[in-house]
Amino acid sequence: MKILFLTAGAAGMYCGSCMHDNSLARALRELGTDCLLQPVYTPIRTDDISIASPKMFFGGVHVYLLQRFPILRWIPGPIRRLLDQTAFLSWATRRAGSTDAGQLGDLAVAMLRGEHGALRDEFSRLTQWLRDDIRPDAVILTNLLIGGCIPSIKREIPGAKVMVILQGDDTFLDHLPVAHREAAIDEMSKLGDDTDLFIVNSEFYGKKMASMLRLELAKFRVLPLSIDTSAFNDWTSPPQRSPVTIGYLARIAPEKGTHVLVTAFIELAKRPGCEDVRLCMAGWLGAQNEAYLASIMDRVRRAGLSHRVEYRGSPDLAGKLQLLRDIDILSVPTEHEEPKGLFVLEALAAGVPVVQPAIGAFPEVIGSTGGGILVAPSDPIALADGLEQLVNDPLLRSQLGEVGRLAVMTKRTTLSQAAAMIELLADTVPGLPTSRD
């Protein structure tokens, strides 16, 4: 059976959703499905080998220009398609992480309106390709923001089932101007009628998105977040070390709470038994947040702690694994309601316990894995208290790390999530073998 997985590229940024989509598509192949991972907007950038198709739909530069200058649609398609070349897109969007989502309101709404919007020619091209060349039995979308194609897919490919993974749509919407945000939500709500199933990684996020999009909760299924654990199969946790190193592994951004962690670290450094504690951070830094990081590091300097704080840039897979070997505790104190938190599972797979705010998906992830402790959100003092507890209790660190690692390695693998997804498809797609077949 054929599954088409549409994933939205994030330009030059290492994107957790892109990496997870890539791992999940590979797992679906391993379980015997004919799964094609098809990027839209830009090529995906992963910290592992990408299995994505080199073909491109809705090239980011192309659709942006079409939205701004509709007259361009009269230029012959083959000429405009030069803008969709992988090499050009990789070059042109290499700093696209700095793009303000507020500037993309018109484009976001146009993408949701599909064949009834300014990008109708591009939607027609995608639908024709699916109908004539691919003929998928099921289409999986990485988010609903690219869902403008859903009505035409349901019309042109009778019997094809459509599943949408919701994994951060709300964060993008919240950055749009109010008028565009409301228009986008209205369009997304309409698309929900043609969507067979929505996949979320937590009950919290399912309820939130069902309410936001005015959809029936009965259309939602929870498949717990997973990671590709192959890099951790032979992992050996390091012995208890001194000094203890606290780690951060996420985008450097206000919503990820980078400043909250640094404030907590400065407080922690004053406490007995924490005089030598270190902080090691890594993650994508967009141009729009360079001043933000500079201000944070200036605070560290003024506190006299520069020699104990390190920023390692945006790591590839090897760099990420090295960071996880070098740290003893991980904390990413997001100030928004995080729908996923892949970094938590990666830390636990490495036997590293976590200290996270009690918001978003974190209570469910930590509750089901037992690999960390929860603290009050957006509260640097509460975070410092939680970190201090683990810094001064090596036995508790070891116990939480071992419990969390076992839970991830046995229950939170992409293979297990892919198998659960196949079971869901088997309920709606006649003839699709289950993972037990």
Short mmCIF file of C-alpha atoms in Angstrom, two decimals:
data_model
loop_
_atom_site.label_atom_id
_atom_site.label_comp_id
_atom_site.label_asym_id
_atom_site.label_seq_id
_atom_site.Cartn_x
_atom_site.Cartn_y
_atom_site.Cartn_z
CA MET A 1 0.00 0.00 0.00
CA LYS A 2 1.17 3.50 -0.83
CA ILE A 3 1.49 6.24 1.78
CA LEU A 4 2.44 9.79 0.82
CA PHE A 5 3.93 11.76 3.72
CA LEU A 6 3.92 15.53 3.08
CA THR A 7 6.44 17.28 5.32
CA ALA A 8 7.03 21.02 5.56
CA GLY A 9 10.70 21.93 5.26
CA ALA A 10 12.18 24.52 7.61
CA ALA A 11 14.84 25.91 5.27
CA GLY A 12 18.36 25.74 6.72
CA MET A 13 17.21 25.07 10.26
CA TYR A 14 17.54 21.77 12.08
CA CYS A 15 13.83 21.30 12.78
CA GLY A 16 12.60 18.75 15.31
CA SER A 17 9.41 18.12 13.33
CA CYS A 18 11.34 17.54 10.09
CA MET A 19 13.71 15.12 11.80
CA HIS A 20 10.83 13.28 13.42
CA ASP A 21 8.93 13.08 10.10
CA ASN A 22 12.03 11.66 8.43
CA SER A 23 12.47 9.02 11.14
CA LEU A 24 8.78 8.12 11.13
CA ALA A 25 8.66 7.75 7.33
CA ARG A 26 11.73 5.51 7.46
CA ALA A 27 10.07 3.39 10.17
CA LEU A 28 6.92 3.09 8.05
CA ARG A 29 9.09 1.74 5.24
CA GLU A 30 10.78 -0.72 7.58
CA LEU A 31 7.36 -2.06 8.51
CA GLY A 32 6.57 -2.83 4.87
CA THR A 33 4.65 0.18 3.58
CA ASP A 34 5.52 2.00 0.36
CA CYS A 35 6.04 5.40 1.99
CA LEU A 36 7.20 8.46 0.03
CA LEU A 37 8.40 11.42 2.10
CA GLN A 38 7.61 14.50 0.01
CA PRO A 39 8.82 17.95 1.17
CA VAL A 40 7.01 21.20 0.56
CA TYR A 41 8.32 24.79 0.90
CA THR A 42 12.02 23.86 1.21
CA PRO A 43 14.21 20.77 1.43
CA ILE A 44 14.25 19.33 4.94
CA ARG A 45 17.42 19.45 7.02
CA THR A 46 17.95 16.52 9.37
CA ASP A 47 20.77 15.41 11.64
CA ASP A 48 20.55 11.94 10.07
CA ILE A 49 20.33 10.67 6.48
CA SER A 50 17.28 12.17 4.80
CA ILE A 51 14.99 9.88 2.81
CA ALA A 52 12.97 12.78 1.41
CA SER A 53 12.18 13.01 -2.29
CA PRO A 54 14.26 15.58 -4.24
CA LYS A 55 11.06 16.75 -5.93
CA MET A 56 9.61 19.98 -4.55
CA PHE A 57 6.10 21.41 -4.32
CA PHE A 58 5.20 24.90 -3.16
CA GLY A 59 8.82 26.04 -3.20
CA GLY A 60 9.08 28.72 -0.52
CA VAL A 61 10.44 31.46 -2.77
CA HIS A 62 8.07 30.52 -5.61
CA VAL A 63 4.83 30.64 -3.59
CA TYR A 64 5.89 33.76 -1.72
CA LEU A 65 6.42 35.62 -4.99
CA LEU A 66 3.17 34.27 -6.47
CA GLN A 67 1.28 35.52 -3.44
CA ARG A 68 2.91 38.96 -3.57
CA PHE A 69 2.79 39.31 -7.38
CA PRO A 70 -0.13 37.26 -8.84
CA ILE A 71 0.81 38.35 -12.37
CA LEU A 72 3.71 35.88 -12.15
CA ARG A 73 1.29 32.99 -12.67
CA TRP A 74 1.21 33.95 -16.36
CA ILE A 75 4.91 33.13 -16.69
CA PRO A 76 5.23 29.58 -18.13
CA GLY A 77 5.32 26.96 -15.40
CA PRO A 78 8.63 25.36 -16.45
CA ILE A 79 10.35 28.74 -16.02
CA ARG A 80 8.78 29.42 -12.63
CA ARG A 81 9.67 25.88 -11.59
CA LEU A 82 13.35 26.84 -11.66
CA LEU A 83 12.63 28.52 -8.32
CA ASP A 84 11.83 25.08 -6.89
CA GLN A 85 15.28 23.62 -7.56
CA THR A 86 16.72 22.12 -4.38
CA ALA A 87 20.08 23.85 -4.68
CA PHE A 88 18.47 27.26 -5.22
CA LEU A 89 16.05 26.83 -2.32
CA SER A 90 18.82 25.71 0.02
CA TRP A 91 20.81 28.82 -0.87
CA ALA A 92 17.92 31.29 -0.89
CA THR A 93 16.44 30.16 2.44
CA ARG A 94 19.65 29.51 4.33
CA ARG A 95 18.72 32.27 6.80
CA ALA A 96 14.97 31.84 6.56
CA GLY A 97 14.77 31.06 10.26
CA SER A 98 14.88 34.83 10.68
CA THR A 99 11.62 35.35 8.77
CA ASP A 100 8.93 36.91 10.92
CA ALA A 101 5.79 34.76 10.82
CA GLY A 102 3.79 37.97 11.07
CA GLN A 103 4.90 38.83 7.53
CA LEU A 104 3.55 35.56 6.18
CA GLY A 105 -0.13 35.99 7.05
CA ASP A 106 -1.40 36.35 3.48
CA LEU A 107 0.64 33.37 2.34
CA ALA A 108 -0.56 31.21 5.23
CA VAL A 109 -4.20 31.93 4.39
CA ALA A 110 -3.57 31.35 0.66
CA MET A 111 -2.02 27.95 1.42
CA LEU A 112 -5.09 27.00 3.43
CA ARG A 113 -7.54 28.13 0.73
CA GLY A 114 -5.94 25.74 -1.73
CA GLU A 115 -7.54 25.66 -5.17
CA HIS A 116 -9.71 28.65 -4.23
CA GLY A 117 -6.76 30.93 -3.48
CA ALA A 118 -3.91 32.68 -5.24
CA LEU A 119 -1.85 29.47 -5.36
CA ARG A 120 -4.46 27.39 -7.19
CA ASP A 121 -2.07 26.49 -10.03
CA GLU A 122 0.39 24.94 -7.57
CA PHE A 123 -2.38 22.97 -5.86
CA SER A 124 -3.57 21.72 -9.23
CA ARG A 125 -0.02 20.59 -10.03
CA LEU A 126 0.25 18.64 -6.75
CA THR A 127 -3.18 17.02 -7.10
CA GLN A 128 -2.55 16.01 -10.72
CA TRP A 129 0.78 14.40 -9.74
CA LEU A 130 -0.86 12.49 -6.90
CA ARG A 131 -3.74 11.35 -9.07
CA ASP A 132 -1.77 10.36 -12.17
CA ASP A 133 1.63 9.25 -10.84
CA ILE A 134 1.36 8.24 -7.18
CA ARG A 135 -2.21 7.08 -6.49
CA PRO A 136 -1.70 6.91 -2.72
CA ASP A 137 -3.97 4.91 -0.46
CA ALA A 138 -3.30 7.35 2.35
CA VAL A 139 -1.83 10.84 2.68
CA ILE A 140 -0.22 11.99 5.92
CA LEU A 141 0.36 15.72 6.39
CA THR A 142 2.93 17.01 8.85
CA ASN A 143 0.61 19.85 9.88
CA LEU A 144 -2.73 21.35 8.89
CA LEU A 145 -1.16 24.60 7.70
CA ILE A 146 -0.31 22.83 4.43
CA GLY A 147 -3.76 21.27 4.27
CA GLY A 148 -5.22 23.33 1.42
CA CYS A 149 -4.73 20.29 -0.80
CA ILE A 150 -7.03 18.06 1.27
CA PRO A 151 -10.37 18.79 -0.50
CA SER A 152 -8.91 18.23 -3.98
CA ILE A 153 -7.16 15.02 -2.85
CA LYS A 154 -10.43 13.66 -1.50
CA ARG A 155 -12.20 14.60 -4.75
CA GLU A 156 -9.58 13.47 -7.28
CA ILE A 157 -8.41 10.30 -5.50
CA PRO A 158 -11.56 8.56 -4.26
CA GLY A 159 -10.90 6.29 -1.31
CA ALA A 160 -7.63 7.92 -0.28
CA LYS A 161 -7.56 8.60 3.44
CA VAL A 162 -6.05 11.76 4.89
CA MET A 163 -4.39 11.98 8.29
CA VAL A 164 -2.90 15.18 9.73
CA ILE A 165 -0.27 15.27 12.45
CA LEU A 166 -0.72 18.39 14.58
CA GLN A 167 2.60 19.32 16.16
CA GLY A 168 2.97 23.04 16.59
CA ASP A 169 0.38 24.63 14.32
CA ASP A 170 -0.80 26.83 17.19
CA THR A 171 2.66 28.35 17.72
CA PHE A 172 2.77 29.58 14.12
CA LEU A 173 -0.78 30.87 14.33
CA ASP A 174 -0.01 32.82 17.49
CA HIS A 175 2.67 34.81 15.63
CA LEU A 176 0.28 35.97 12.90
CA PRO A 177 -1.54 39.31 12.96
CA VAL A 178 -4.97 38.90 14.56
CA ALA A 179 -6.94 39.17 11.30
CA HIS A 180 -4.76 36.59 9.54
CA ARG A 181 -4.84 34.30 12.57
CA GLU A 182 -8.64 34.27 12.66
CA ALA A 183 -8.89 33.76 8.89
CA ALA A 184 -6.41 30.88 9.08
CA ILE A 185 -8.31 29.22 11.92
CA ASP A 186 -11.57 29.48 9.96
CA GLU A 187 -9.96 27.82 6.92
CA MET A 188 -8.37 25.10 9.07
CA SER A 189 -11.71 24.38 10.70
CA LYS A 190 -13.29 23.87 7.26
CA LEU A 191 -10.45 21.52 6.24
CA GLY A 192 -11.21 19.42 9.29
CA ASP A 193 -14.42 18.23 7.64
CA ASP A 194 -12.45 16.47 4.89
CA THR A 195 -9.73 15.13 7.21
CA ASP A 196 -10.25 11.54 8.31
CA LEU A 197 -8.08 11.65 11.41
CA PHE A 198 -5.88 14.01 13.43
CA ILE A 199 -2.82 12.64 15.21
CA VAL A 200 -1.45 14.39 18.30
CA ASN A 201 1.31 13.37 20.71
CA SER A 202 -0.52 14.24 23.92
CA GLU A 203 -4.04 14.48 25.31
CA PHE A 204 -3.32 18.09 26.27
CA TYR A 205 -2.59 19.08 22.68
CA GLY A 206 -5.53 17.17 21.27
CA LYS A 207 -7.95 19.02 23.52
CA LYS A 208 -6.28 22.36 22.82
CA MET A 209 -6.37 21.99 19.04
CA ALA A 210 -9.88 20.53 18.94
CA SER A 211 -11.08 23.60 20.85
CA MET A 212 -9.05 26.09 18.77
CA LEU A 213 -10.16 24.63 15.44
CA ARG A 214 -13.72 23.90 16.57
CA LEU A 215 -13.43 20.22 15.68
CA GLU A 216 -14.90 17.11 17.26
CA LEU A 217 -12.48 15.48 19.69
CA ALA A 218 -13.64 12.11 18.30
CA LYS A 219 -11.50 12.81 15.22
CA PHE A 220 -8.31 12.93 17.33
CA ARG A 221 -6.02 10.07 18.27
CA VAL A 222 -3.07 10.26 20.65
CA LEU A 223 0.12 8.55 19.51
CA PRO A 224 2.79 9.28 22.16
CA LEU A 225 5.86 11.10 20.91
CA SER A 226 8.72 8.88 19.76
CA ILE A 227 12.33 9.09 18.59
CA ASP A 228 14.68 6.99 16.51
CA THR A 229 16.55 5.21 19.30
CA SER A 230 19.12 3.45 17.11
CA ALA A 231 21.92 5.84 18.12
CA PHE A 232 21.29 4.96 21.76
CA ASN A 233 21.15 1.16 21.52
CA ASP A 234 24.66 0.64 22.85
CA TRP A 235 24.73 3.77 24.96
CA THR A 236 26.69 3.66 28.20
CA SER A 237 25.78 6.30 30.74
CA PRO A 238 28.83 8.04 32.20
CA PRO A 239 29.60 7.65 35.90
CA GLN A 240 28.53 10.38 38.31
CA ARG A 241 30.82 13.36 37.75
CA SER A 242 31.89 16.53 39.44
CA PRO A 243 31.26 19.26 38.60
CA VAL A 244 27.73 18.61 37.40
CA THR A 245 26.81 20.00 33.96
CA ILE A 246 23.31 21.18 33.12
CA GLY A 247 22.39 20.96 29.44
CA TYR A 248 20.03 22.77 27.07
CA LEU A 249 19.18 21.33 23.62
CA ALA A 250 16.65 23.37 21.63
CA ARG A 251 16.31 26.50 19.53
CA ILE A 252 17.76 29.58 21.16
CA ALA A 253 14.55 31.59 21.48
CA PRO A 254 12.40 33.34 24.10
CA GLU A 255 9.56 30.83 23.71
CA LYS A 256 11.98 28.00 24.49
CA GLY A 257 12.88 29.70 27.77
CA THR A 258 16.62 30.05 27.20
CA HIS A 259 16.61 33.16 29.39
CA VAL A 260 14.66 31.37 32.13
CA LEU A 261 17.33 28.67 32.34
CA VAL A 262 20.17 31.19 32.44
CA THR A 263 18.42 33.18 35.18
CA ALA A 264 17.94 29.97 37.16
CA PHE A 265 21.57 29.01 36.59
CA ILE A 266 22.83 32.37 37.89
CA GLU A 267 20.70 31.85 41.01
CA LEU A 268 21.83 28.24 41.37
CA ALA A 269 25.49 29.19 41.18
CA LYS A 270 25.12 31.11 44.47
CA ARG A 271 23.88 28.11 46.44
CA PRO A 272 25.94 25.78 48.65
CA GLY A 273 27.10 22.67 46.80
CA CYS A 274 26.56 24.33 43.40
CA GLU A 275 29.66 26.50 43.26
CA ASP A 276 31.13 24.55 40.34
CA VAL A 277 27.98 23.63 38.38
CA ARG A 278 28.27 24.30 34.64
CA LEU A 279 25.82 25.06 31.84
CA CYS A 280 26.20 23.80 28.26
CA MET A 281 23.72 24.98 25.61
CA ALA A 282 23.21 23.96 21.99
CA GLY A 283 20.54 24.70 19.41
CA TRP A 284 19.60 26.60 16.28
CA LEU A 285 20.07 30.36 16.49
CA GLY A 286 18.07 32.41 13.99
CA ALA A 287 19.28 35.87 13.00
CA GLN A 288 16.29 37.42 14.78
CA ASN A 289 17.51 35.96 18.08
CA GLU A 290 21.21 36.80 17.87
CA ALA A 291 20.72 39.94 20.00
CA TYR A 292 18.67 37.86 22.43
CA LEU A 293 21.52 35.39 22.94
CA ALA A 294 24.03 38.22 23.19
CA SER A 295 22.01 39.81 26.00
CA ILE A 296 21.83 36.48 27.82
CA MET A 297 25.56 35.90 27.55
CA ASP A 298 26.16 39.48 28.75
CA ARG A 299 24.17 38.68 31.89
CA VAL A 300 26.35 35.62 32.40
CA ARG A 301 29.46 37.75 32.00
CA ARG A 302 28.25 40.35 34.49
CA ALA A 303 27.53 37.56 36.98
CA GLY A 304 31.14 36.42 36.64
CA LEU A 305 30.13 33.01 35.25
CA SER A 306 31.40 33.12 31.65
CA HIS A 307 33.95 30.39 32.37
CA ARG A 308 31.10 28.07 33.41
CA VAL A 309 28.70 28.65 30.50
CA GLU A 310 29.19 27.36 26.95
CA TYR A 311 27.15 27.70 23.74
CA ARG A 312 28.02 25.06 21.12
CA GLY A 313 25.99 26.31 18.19
CA SER A 314 23.55 24.22 16.16
CA PRO A 315 24.77 20.61 16.41
CA ASP A 316 24.55 17.80 13.88
CA LEU A 317 23.83 14.28 15.12
CA ALA A 318 27.39 13.71 16.30
CA GLY A 319 27.39 17.04 18.12
CA LYS A 320 24.05 16.31 19.76
CA LEU A 321 25.21 12.91 20.98
CA GLN A 322 28.42 14.45 22.34
CA LEU A 323 26.42 17.04 24.25
CA LEU A 324 24.28 14.31 25.77
CA ARG A 325 27.46 12.51 26.86
CA ASP A 326 28.79 15.68 28.45
CA ILE A 327 25.77 16.69 30.53
CA ASP A 328 24.21 15.28 33.71
CA ILE A 329 20.83 17.05 33.68
CA LEU A 330 18.79 18.57 30.84
CA SER A 331 16.33 21.45 31.08
CA VAL A 332 14.49 23.38 28.36
CA PRO A 333 12.04 25.54 30.36
CA THR A 334 9.72 26.58 27.53
CA GLU A 335 7.37 29.46 28.17
CA HIS A 336 4.89 28.31 25.55
CA GLU A 337 2.80 25.16 25.76
CA GLU A 338 5.19 22.78 24.06
CA PRO A 339 3.26 20.13 22.05
CA LYS A 340 6.18 17.68 21.70
CA GLY A 341 9.52 18.06 23.47
CA LEU A 342 11.70 15.67 21.46
CA PHE A 343 14.71 16.88 23.45
CA VAL A 344 13.23 15.26 26.58
CA LEU A 345 13.09 11.83 24.94
CA GLU A 346 16.60 12.24 23.51
CA ALA A 347 17.99 13.10 26.94
CA LEU A 348 16.21 10.19 28.58
CA ALA A 349 17.42 7.77 25.90
CA ALA A 350 20.92 8.84 26.95
CA GLY A 351 20.09 8.25 30.62
CA VAL A 352 20.06 11.98 31.38
CA PRO A 353 17.23 13.07 33.76
CA VAL A 354 15.27 16.25 33.01
CA VAL A 355 13.81 19.20 34.90
CA GLN A 356 10.88 20.68 32.98
CA PRO A 357 8.03 23.15 33.54
CA ALA A 358 4.64 21.65 34.30
CA ILE A 359 2.98 22.92 31.11
CA GLY A 360 2.12 21.61 27.66
CA ALA A 361 3.01 18.01 26.95
CA PHE A 362 5.71 17.76 29.64
CA PRO A 363 3.49 16.44 32.46
CA GLU A 364 2.36 13.56 30.23
CA VAL A 365 5.86 12.79 28.91
CA ILE A 366 7.50 12.81 32.33
CA GLY A 367 4.53 11.09 33.94
CA SER A 368 4.73 8.20 31.47
CA THR A 369 8.51 7.85 31.46
CA GLY A 370 9.35 8.70 35.07
CA GLY A 371 12.58 10.33 33.93
CA GLY A 372 12.48 13.73 35.57
CA ILE A 373 10.81 16.27 37.80
CA LEU A 374 8.35 19.07 37.09
CA VAL A 375 8.53 22.64 38.36
CA ALA A 376 6.35 25.73 38.13
CA PRO A 377 6.52 27.29 34.64
CA SER A 378 8.21 30.65 33.95
CA ASP A 379 9.67 30.65 37.47
CA PRO A 380 13.49 30.77 37.57
CA ILE A 381 13.58 30.27 41.34
CA ALA A 382 11.41 27.13 41.13
CA LEU A 383 13.63 25.89 38.29
CA ALA A 384 16.76 26.56 40.35
CA ASP A 385 15.20 24.59 43.22
CA GLY A 386 14.50 21.61 40.93
CA LEU A 387 17.97 21.71 39.44
CA GLU A 388 19.54 21.99 42.90
CA GLN A 389 17.66 18.88 44.00
CA LEU A 390 19.27 16.82 41.24
CA VAL A 391 22.68 18.48 41.44
CA ASN A 392 22.98 17.51 45.12
CA ASP A 393 21.47 14.04 44.83
CA PRO A 394 23.54 11.85 42.47
CA LEU A 395 21.55 8.76 43.42
CA LEU A 396 18.28 10.40 42.37
CA ARG A 397 19.88 11.54 39.11
CA SER A 398 20.97 7.99 38.38
CA GLN A 399 17.59 6.48 39.26
CA LEU A 400 15.60 8.94 37.14
CA GLY A 401 18.01 8.52 34.22
CA GLU A 402 17.77 4.72 34.30
CA VAL A 403 13.97 4.68 34.59
CA GLY A 404 13.60 7.23 31.79
CA ARG A 405 15.99 5.42 29.49
CA LEU A 406 14.17 2.11 29.90
CA ALA A 407 10.81 3.75 29.17
CA VAL A 408 12.03 5.45 25.98
CA MET A 409 13.94 2.46 24.65
CA THR A 410 10.99 0.10 25.12
CA LYS A 411 7.93 2.28 24.51
CA ARG A 412 8.87 5.48 22.68
CA THR A 413 10.55 4.34 19.46
CA THR A 414 9.57 5.49 15.98
CA LEU A 415 8.99 1.85 15.06
CA SER A 416 6.35 1.56 17.77
CA GLN A 417 4.73 4.82 16.67
CA ALA A 418 4.80 3.73 13.01
CA ALA A 419 3.17 0.43 13.95
CA ALA A 420 0.41 2.28 15.81
CA MET A 421 -0.10 4.56 12.80
CA ILE A 422 -0.43 1.56 10.49
CA GLU A 423 -3.06 0.13 12.83
CA LEU A 424 -5.03 3.37 12.55
CA LEU A 425 -4.76 3.31 8.77
CA ALA A 426 -5.83 -0.33 8.70
CA ASP A 427 -9.09 0.69 10.33
CA THR A 428 -9.92 3.00 7.41
CA VAL A 429 -8.00 1.69 4.38
CA PRO A 430 -9.30 -1.67 3.10
CA GLY A 431 -6.52 -4.13 2.39
CA LEU A 432 -3.76 -2.30 4.24
CA PRO A 433 -1.82 -4.91 6.22
CA THR A 434 -1.34 -4.27 9.91
CA SER A 435 2.02 -4.35 11.67
CA ARG A 436 1.13 -7.86 12.85
CA ASP A 437 0.77 -9.24 9.31
#
